[in-house]
Short mmCIF file of C-alpha atoms in Angstrom, two decimals:
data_model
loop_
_atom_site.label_atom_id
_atom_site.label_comp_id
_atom_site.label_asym_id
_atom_site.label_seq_id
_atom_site.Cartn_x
_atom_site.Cartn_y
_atom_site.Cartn_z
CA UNK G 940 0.46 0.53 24.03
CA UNK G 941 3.48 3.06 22.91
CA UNK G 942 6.33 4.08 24.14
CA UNK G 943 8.43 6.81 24.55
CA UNK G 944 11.97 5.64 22.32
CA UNK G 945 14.27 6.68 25.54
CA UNK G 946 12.20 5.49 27.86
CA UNK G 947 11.64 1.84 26.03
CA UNK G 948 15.03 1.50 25.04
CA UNK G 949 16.38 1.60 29.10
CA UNK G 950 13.76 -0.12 30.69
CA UNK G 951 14.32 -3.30 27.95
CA UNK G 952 18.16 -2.93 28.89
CA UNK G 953 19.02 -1.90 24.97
CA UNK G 954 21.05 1.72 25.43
CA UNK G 955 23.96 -0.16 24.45
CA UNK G 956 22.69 -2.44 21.44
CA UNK G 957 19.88 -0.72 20.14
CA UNK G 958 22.11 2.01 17.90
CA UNK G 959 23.38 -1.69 16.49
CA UNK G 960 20.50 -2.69 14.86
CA UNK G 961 18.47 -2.05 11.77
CA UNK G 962 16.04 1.05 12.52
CA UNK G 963 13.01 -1.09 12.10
CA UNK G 964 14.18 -3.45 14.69
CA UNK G 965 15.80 -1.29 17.35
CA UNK G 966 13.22 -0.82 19.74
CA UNK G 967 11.78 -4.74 19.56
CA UNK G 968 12.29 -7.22 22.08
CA UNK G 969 10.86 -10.60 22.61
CA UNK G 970 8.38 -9.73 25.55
CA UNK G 971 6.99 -6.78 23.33
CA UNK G 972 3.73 -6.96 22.83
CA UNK G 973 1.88 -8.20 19.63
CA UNK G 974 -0.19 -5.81 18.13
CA UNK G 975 -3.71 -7.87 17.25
CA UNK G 976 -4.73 -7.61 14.26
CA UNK G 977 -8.46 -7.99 12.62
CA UNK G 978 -9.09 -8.31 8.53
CA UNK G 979 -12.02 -6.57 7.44
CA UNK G 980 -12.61 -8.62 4.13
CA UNK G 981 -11.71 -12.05 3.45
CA UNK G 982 -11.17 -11.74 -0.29
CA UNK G 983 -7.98 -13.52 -2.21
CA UNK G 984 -5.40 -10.79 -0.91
CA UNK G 985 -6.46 -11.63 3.07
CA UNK G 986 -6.60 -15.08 2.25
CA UNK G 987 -4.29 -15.92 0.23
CA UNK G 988 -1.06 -13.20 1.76
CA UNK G 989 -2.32 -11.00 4.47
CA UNK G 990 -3.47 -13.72 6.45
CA UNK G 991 -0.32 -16.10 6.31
CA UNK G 992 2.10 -13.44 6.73
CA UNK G 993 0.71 -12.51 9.51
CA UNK G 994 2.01 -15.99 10.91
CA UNK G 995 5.40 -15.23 9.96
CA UNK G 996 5.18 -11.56 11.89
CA UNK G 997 7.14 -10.80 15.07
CA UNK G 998 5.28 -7.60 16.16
CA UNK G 999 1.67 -8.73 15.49
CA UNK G 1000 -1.35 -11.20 14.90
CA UNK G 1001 -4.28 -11.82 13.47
CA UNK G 1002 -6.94 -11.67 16.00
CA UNK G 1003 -10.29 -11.18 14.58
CA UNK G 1004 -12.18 -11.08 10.86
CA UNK G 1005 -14.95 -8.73 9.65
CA UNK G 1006 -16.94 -10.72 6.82
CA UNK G 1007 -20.24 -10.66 5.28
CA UNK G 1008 -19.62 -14.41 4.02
CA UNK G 1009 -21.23 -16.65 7.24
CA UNK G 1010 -19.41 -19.75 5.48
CA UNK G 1011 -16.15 -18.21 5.65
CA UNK G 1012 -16.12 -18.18 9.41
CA UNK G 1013 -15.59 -21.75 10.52
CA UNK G 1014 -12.60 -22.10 8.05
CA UNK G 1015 -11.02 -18.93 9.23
CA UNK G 1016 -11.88 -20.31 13.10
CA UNK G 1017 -10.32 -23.77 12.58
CA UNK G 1018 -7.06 -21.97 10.47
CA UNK G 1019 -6.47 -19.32 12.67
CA UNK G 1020 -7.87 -19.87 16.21
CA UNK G 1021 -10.27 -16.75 16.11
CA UNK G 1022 -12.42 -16.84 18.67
CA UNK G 1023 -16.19 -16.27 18.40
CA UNK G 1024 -15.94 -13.18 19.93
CA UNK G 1025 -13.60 -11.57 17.79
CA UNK G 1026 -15.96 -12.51 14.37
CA UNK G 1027 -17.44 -9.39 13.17
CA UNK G 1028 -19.85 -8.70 10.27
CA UNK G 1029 -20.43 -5.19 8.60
CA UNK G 1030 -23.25 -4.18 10.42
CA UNK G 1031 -21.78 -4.77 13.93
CA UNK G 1032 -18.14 -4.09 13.21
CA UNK G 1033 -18.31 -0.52 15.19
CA UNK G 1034 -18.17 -3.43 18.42
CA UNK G 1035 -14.28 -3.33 17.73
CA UNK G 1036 -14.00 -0.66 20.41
CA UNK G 1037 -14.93 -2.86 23.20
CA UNK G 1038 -12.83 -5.72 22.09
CA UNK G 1039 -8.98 -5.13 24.14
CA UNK G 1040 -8.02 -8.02 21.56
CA UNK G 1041 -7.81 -6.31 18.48
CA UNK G 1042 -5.61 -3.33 18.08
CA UNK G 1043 -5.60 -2.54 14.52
CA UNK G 1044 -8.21 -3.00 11.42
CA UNK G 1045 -6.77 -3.67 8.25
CA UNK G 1046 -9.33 -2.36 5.45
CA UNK G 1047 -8.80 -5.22 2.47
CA UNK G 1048 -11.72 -4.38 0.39
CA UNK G 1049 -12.94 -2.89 -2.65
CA UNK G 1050 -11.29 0.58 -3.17
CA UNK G 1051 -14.88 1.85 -3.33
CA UNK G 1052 -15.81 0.96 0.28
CA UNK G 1053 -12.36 2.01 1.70
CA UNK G 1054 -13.70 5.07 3.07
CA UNK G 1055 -16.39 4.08 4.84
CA UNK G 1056 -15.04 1.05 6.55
CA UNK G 1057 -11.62 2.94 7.47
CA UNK G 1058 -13.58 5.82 9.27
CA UNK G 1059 -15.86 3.16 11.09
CA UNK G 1060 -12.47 1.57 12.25
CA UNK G 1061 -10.95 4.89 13.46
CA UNK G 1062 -14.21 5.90 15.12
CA UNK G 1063 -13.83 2.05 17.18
CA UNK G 1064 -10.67 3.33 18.28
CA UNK G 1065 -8.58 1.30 16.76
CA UNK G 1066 -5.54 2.04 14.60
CA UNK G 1067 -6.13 1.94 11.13
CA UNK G 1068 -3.82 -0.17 8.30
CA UNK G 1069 -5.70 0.35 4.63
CA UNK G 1070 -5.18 -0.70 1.59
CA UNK G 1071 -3.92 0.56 -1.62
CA UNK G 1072 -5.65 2.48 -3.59
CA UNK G 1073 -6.28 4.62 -0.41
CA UNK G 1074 -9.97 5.38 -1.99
CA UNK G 1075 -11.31 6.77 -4.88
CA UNK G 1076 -11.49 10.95 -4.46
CA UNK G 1077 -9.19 12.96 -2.65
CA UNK G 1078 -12.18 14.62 -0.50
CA UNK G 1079 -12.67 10.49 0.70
CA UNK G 1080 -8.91 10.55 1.39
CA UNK G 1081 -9.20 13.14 3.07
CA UNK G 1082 -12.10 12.20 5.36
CA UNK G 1083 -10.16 8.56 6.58
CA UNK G 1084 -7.40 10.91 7.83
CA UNK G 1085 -9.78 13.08 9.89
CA UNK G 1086 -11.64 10.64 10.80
CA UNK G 1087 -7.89 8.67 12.40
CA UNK G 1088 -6.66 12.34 13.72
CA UNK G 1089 -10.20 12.78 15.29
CA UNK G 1090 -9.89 9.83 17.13
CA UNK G 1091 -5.59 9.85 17.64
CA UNK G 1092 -4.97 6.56 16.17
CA UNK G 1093 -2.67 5.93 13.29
CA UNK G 1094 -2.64 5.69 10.08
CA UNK G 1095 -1.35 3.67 7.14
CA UNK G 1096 -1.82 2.87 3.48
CA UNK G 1097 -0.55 -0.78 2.29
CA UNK G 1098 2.23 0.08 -0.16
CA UNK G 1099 4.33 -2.75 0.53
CA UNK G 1100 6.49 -1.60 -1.51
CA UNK G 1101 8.01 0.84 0.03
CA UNK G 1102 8.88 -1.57 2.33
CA UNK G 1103 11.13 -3.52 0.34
CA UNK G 1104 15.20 -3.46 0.19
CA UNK G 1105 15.55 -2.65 -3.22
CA UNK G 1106 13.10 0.04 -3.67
CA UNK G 1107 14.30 1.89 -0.36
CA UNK G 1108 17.48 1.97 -1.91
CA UNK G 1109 16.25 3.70 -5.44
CA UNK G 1110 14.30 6.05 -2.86
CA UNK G 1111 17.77 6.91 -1.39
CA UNK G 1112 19.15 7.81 -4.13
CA UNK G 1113 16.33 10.34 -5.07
CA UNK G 1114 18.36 12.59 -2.83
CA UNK G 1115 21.96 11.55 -3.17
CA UNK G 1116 21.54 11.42 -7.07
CA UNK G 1117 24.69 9.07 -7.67
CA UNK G 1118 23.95 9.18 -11.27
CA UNK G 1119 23.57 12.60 -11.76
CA UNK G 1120 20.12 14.19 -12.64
CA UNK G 1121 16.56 12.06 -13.36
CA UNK G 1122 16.12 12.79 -16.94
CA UNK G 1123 13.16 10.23 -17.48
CA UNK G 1124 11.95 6.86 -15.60
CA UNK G 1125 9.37 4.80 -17.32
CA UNK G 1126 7.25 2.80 -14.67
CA UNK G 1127 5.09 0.06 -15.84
CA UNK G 1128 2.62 -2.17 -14.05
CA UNK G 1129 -0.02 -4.80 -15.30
CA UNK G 1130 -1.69 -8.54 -15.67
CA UNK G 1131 -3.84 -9.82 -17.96
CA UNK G 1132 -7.52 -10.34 -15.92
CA UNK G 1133 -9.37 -12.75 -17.94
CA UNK G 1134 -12.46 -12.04 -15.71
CA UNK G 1135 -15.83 -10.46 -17.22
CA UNK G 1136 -17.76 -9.67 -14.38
CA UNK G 1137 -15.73 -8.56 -11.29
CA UNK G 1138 -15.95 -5.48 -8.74
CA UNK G 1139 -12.55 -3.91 -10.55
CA UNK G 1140 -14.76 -3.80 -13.59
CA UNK G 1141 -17.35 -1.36 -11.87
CA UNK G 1142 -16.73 1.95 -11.44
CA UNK G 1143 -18.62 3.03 -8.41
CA UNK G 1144 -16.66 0.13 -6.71
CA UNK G 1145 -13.41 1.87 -7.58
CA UNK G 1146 -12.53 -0.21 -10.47
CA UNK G 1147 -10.25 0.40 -13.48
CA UNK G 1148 -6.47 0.04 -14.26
CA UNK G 1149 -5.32 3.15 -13.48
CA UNK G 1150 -6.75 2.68 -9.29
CA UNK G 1151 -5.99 -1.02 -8.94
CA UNK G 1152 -2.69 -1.43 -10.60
CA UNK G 1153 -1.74 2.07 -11.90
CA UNK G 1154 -0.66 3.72 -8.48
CA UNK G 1155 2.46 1.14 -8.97
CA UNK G 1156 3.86 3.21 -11.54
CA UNK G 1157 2.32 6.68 -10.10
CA UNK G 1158 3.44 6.24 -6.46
CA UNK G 1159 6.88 4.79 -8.30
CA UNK G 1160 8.08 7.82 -10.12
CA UNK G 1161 7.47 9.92 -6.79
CA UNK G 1162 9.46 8.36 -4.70
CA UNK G 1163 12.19 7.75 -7.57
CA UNK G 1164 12.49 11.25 -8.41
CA UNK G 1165 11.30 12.27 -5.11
CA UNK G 1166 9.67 15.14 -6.17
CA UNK G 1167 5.99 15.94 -6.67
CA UNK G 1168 4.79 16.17 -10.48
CA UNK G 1169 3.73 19.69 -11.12
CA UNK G 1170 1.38 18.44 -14.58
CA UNK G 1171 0.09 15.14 -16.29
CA UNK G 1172 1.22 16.28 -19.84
CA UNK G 1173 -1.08 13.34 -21.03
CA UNK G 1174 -3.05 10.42 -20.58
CA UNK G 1175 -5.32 8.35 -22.69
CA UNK G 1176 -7.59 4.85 -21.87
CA UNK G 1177 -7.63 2.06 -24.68
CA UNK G 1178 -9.38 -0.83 -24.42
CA UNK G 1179 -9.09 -4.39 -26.51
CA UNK G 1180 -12.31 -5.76 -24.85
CA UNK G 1181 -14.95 -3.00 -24.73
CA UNK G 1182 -17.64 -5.30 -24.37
CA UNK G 1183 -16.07 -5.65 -20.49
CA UNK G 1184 -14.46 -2.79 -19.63
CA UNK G 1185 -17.23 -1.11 -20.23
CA UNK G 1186 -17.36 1.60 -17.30
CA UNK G 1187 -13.60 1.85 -16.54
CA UNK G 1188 -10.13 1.77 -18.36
CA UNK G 1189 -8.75 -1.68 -19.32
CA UNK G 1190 -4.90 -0.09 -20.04
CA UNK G 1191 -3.91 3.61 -19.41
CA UNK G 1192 -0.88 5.33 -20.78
CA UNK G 1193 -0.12 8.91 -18.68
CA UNK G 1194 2.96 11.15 -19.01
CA UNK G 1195 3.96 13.15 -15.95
CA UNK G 1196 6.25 16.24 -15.59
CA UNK G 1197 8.17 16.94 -12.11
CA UNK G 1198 9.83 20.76 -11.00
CA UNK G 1199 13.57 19.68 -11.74
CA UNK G 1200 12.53 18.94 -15.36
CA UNK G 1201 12.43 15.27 -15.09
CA UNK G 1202 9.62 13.36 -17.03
CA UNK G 1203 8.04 9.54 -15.86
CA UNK G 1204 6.13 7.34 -18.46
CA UNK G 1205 3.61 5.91 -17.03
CA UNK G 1206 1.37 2.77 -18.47
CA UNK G 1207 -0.61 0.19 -16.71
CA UNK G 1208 -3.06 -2.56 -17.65
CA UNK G 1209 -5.62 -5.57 -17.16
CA UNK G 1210 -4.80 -6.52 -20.34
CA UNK G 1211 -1.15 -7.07 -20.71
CA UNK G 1212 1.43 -8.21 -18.15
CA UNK G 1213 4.65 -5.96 -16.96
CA UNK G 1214 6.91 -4.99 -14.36
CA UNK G 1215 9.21 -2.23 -14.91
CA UNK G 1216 10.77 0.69 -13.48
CA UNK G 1217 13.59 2.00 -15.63
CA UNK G 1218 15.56 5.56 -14.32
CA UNK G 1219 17.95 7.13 -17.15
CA UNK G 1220 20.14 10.14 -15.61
CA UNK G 1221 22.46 12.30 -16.54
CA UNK G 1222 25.65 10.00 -15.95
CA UNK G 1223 24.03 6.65 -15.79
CA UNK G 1224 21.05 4.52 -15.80
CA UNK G 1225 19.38 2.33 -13.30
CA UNK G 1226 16.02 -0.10 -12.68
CA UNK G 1227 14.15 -2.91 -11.10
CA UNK G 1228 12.48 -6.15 -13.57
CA UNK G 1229 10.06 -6.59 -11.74
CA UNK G 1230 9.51 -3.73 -9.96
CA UNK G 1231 6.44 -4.33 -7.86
CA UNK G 1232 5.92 -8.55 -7.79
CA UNK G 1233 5.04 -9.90 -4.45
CA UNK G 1234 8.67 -11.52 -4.39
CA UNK G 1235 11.66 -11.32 -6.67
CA UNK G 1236 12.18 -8.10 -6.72
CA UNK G 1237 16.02 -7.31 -8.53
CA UNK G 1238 17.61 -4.64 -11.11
CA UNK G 1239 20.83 -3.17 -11.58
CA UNK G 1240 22.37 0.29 -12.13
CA UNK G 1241 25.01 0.52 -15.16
CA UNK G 1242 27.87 1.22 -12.66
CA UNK G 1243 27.56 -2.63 -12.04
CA UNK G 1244 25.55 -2.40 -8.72
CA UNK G 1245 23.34 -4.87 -7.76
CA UNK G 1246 19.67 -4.63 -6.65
CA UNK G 1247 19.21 -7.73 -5.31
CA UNK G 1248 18.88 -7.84 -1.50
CA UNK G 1249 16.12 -10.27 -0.53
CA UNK G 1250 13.21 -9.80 2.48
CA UNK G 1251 11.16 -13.39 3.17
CA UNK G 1252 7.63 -12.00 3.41
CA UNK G 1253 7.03 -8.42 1.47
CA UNK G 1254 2.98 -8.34 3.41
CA UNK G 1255 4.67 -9.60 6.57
CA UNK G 1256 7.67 -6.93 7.08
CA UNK G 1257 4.73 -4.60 6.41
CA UNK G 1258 2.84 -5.12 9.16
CA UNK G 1259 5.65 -5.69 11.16
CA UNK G 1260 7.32 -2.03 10.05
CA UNK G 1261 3.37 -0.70 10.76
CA UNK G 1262 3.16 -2.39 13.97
CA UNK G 1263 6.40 -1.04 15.68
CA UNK G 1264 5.64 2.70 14.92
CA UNK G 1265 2.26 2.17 16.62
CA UNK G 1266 4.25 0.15 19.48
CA UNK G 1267 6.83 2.49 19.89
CA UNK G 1268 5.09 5.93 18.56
CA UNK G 1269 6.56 6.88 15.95
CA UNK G 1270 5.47 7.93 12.79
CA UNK G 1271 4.24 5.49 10.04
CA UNK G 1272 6.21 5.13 7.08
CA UNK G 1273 3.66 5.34 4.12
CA UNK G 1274 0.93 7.95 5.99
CA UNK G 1275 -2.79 8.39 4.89
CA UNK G 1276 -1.30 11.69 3.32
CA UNK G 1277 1.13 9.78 0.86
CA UNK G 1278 -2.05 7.81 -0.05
CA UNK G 1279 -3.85 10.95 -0.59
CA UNK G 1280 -1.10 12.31 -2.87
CA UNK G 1281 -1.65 9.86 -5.61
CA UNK G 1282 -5.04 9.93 -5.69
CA UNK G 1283 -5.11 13.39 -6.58
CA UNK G 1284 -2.69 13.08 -9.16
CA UNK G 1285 -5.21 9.80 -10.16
CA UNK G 1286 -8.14 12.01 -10.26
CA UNK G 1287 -5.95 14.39 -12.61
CA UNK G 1288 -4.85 11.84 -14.99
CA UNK G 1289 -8.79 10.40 -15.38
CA UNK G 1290 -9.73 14.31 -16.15
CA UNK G 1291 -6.16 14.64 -18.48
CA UNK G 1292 -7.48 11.66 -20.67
CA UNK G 1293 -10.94 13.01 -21.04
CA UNK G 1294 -10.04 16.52 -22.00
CA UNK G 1295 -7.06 15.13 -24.24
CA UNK G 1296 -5.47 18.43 -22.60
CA UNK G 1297 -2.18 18.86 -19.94
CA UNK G 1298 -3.91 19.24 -16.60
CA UNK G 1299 -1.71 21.57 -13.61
CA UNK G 1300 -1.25 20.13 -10.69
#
């Protein structure tokens, strides 16, 4: 279901109000459509957020589950009111297309198995939500997003973030610079993971800091400075358990450079907790403590302003900002290609701190 903006706007009878309204909201109305919505993975993040935000949504629901966990089913069914014929499993998943109920699959799995479970939602039909990290090359990037244009459906990568208040207004002021000049941002990001055996410990699975938590920090000093980094001057992996993290980086420390001069410090870590995105510019200073929590997110800017606005559900206005450029077609704020663009500049940073030598990008 989309719409043409001029053509949606005067048959809901909103020509007058709609230019009123935040842009996320100006095309919504209460008879709209809800997008349904099917989880492909039922692990802590759909359980525990996706799936209860989705309650608190206005422009979609969740309508079906793909799982290869049988018992997870009839608690799922009695929580959420899926029906039996909107249950999937991995094998039979590529059903979707026949299924009018579901419009979109959202891909909440292992970053390893992004790629192949995105493309089998794209080739159903169906438009495509997927998590962050997008996947683990660039060339598997690449493939979701021909895989989505093959088939015409959208595309979008979960990076909430750039969702919320706060951080759209630090992305603003990448371009209307009211502190002068980026000189330097530092952009942290970690937790301590006290687990020894788990999939983000596995490499072929897409495991390691620098994937699960370190695209925080990467994806924040792009849209900060709003410029593409041109070089990783550095990056190194430490470890203080390297009896687990045997196969990927516990805590990774990369330095990037960007064309106006500009330079982001980057760190990020399953072994240490933080939350930080400080900016220093030529006239002033400004950041966000955290930076990139589920909730909570505030800073400041030395002028005295205050980053503080507040959203209810970070997962929820998501899906909601997701769901009304597929309702009224227009384009998706955070695009497979954003998604793409860090993990190149991942990729880059894995083969800086192996050489111990500045890799070009």
């Amino acid at each position: 279901m989309s719409y043409n903006r001029r053509k949606f706007i005067r048959n809901a009878g909103l020509i007058i109000g709609a230019s009123t309204l935040p842009i996320s909201w100006s095309f919504a109305t209460s008879k709209q459509k809800k997008l349904g919505v099917c989880l492909v993975g039922l692990g802590y993040y759909s359980t525990d957020l996706l799936a209860p935000a989705l309650q608190l949504t206005e422009h979609c629901q969740l309508t079906g589950i793909v799982t290869g966990s049988p018992w997870k089913i009839p608690v799922w069914q009695r929580r959420y009111g899926i029906k039996d014929s909107n249950v999937y499993n991995y094998d039979n998943m590529h059903r979707i297309a026949d299924n009018p109920e579901i419009d979109v699959i959202y891909i909440v799995l292992p970053t390893g198995l992004h790629a192949k479970y995105a493309i089998k939602a794209a080739n159903a039909g169906k438009h495509v939500w997927c998590e962050k990290p997008m996947a683990r090359t660039e060339m598997e990037c690449q493939s979701i997003i021909d895989a989505c244009n093959k088939n015409k459906v959208k595309l979008s990568i979960g990076y909430r973030m750039q969702h919320e208040p706060n951080t759209q207004k630090i992305i603003s002021w990448a371009n209307s610079k009211p502190f002068g000049k980026i000189k330097t941002l530092i952009a942290e990001a970690g937790y301590y993971d006290s687990r020894s055996d788990h999939w983000k410990q596995n490499k072929e699975m897409g495991g390691g800091a620098m994937y699960d938590m370190g695209v925080y920090p990467l994806n924040a000093a792009r849209y900060t400075t709003g410029e593409e980094p041109i070089a990783v001057l550095k990056a190194s992996h430490t470890t203080k358990r390297p009896n687990i993290y045997t196969e990927v980086d516990e805590t990774t420390h990369f330095t990037l450079e960007f064309p106006s001069g500009a330079v982001a410090y980057g760190k990020t870590s399953f072994g240490q907790g933080m939350n930080t995105l400080q900016v220093t510019c030529e006239k002033g200073s400004y950041g966000l403590r955290p930076f990139q929590s589920y909730s909570g997110i505030q800073g400041k800017a030395s002028d005295g302003t205050l980053l503080n606005q507040r959203v209810d559900n970070q997962q929820a206005k998501q899906m909601d900002d997701d769901a009304l450029a597929i309702l009224n077609d227009t384009a998706v704020m955070v695009p497979g290609e954003e998604g793409m663009r860090d993990i190149r500049i991942v990729e880059a940073i894995y083969e800086a701190a192996e050489s111990k030598k500045m890799v070009k990008l």
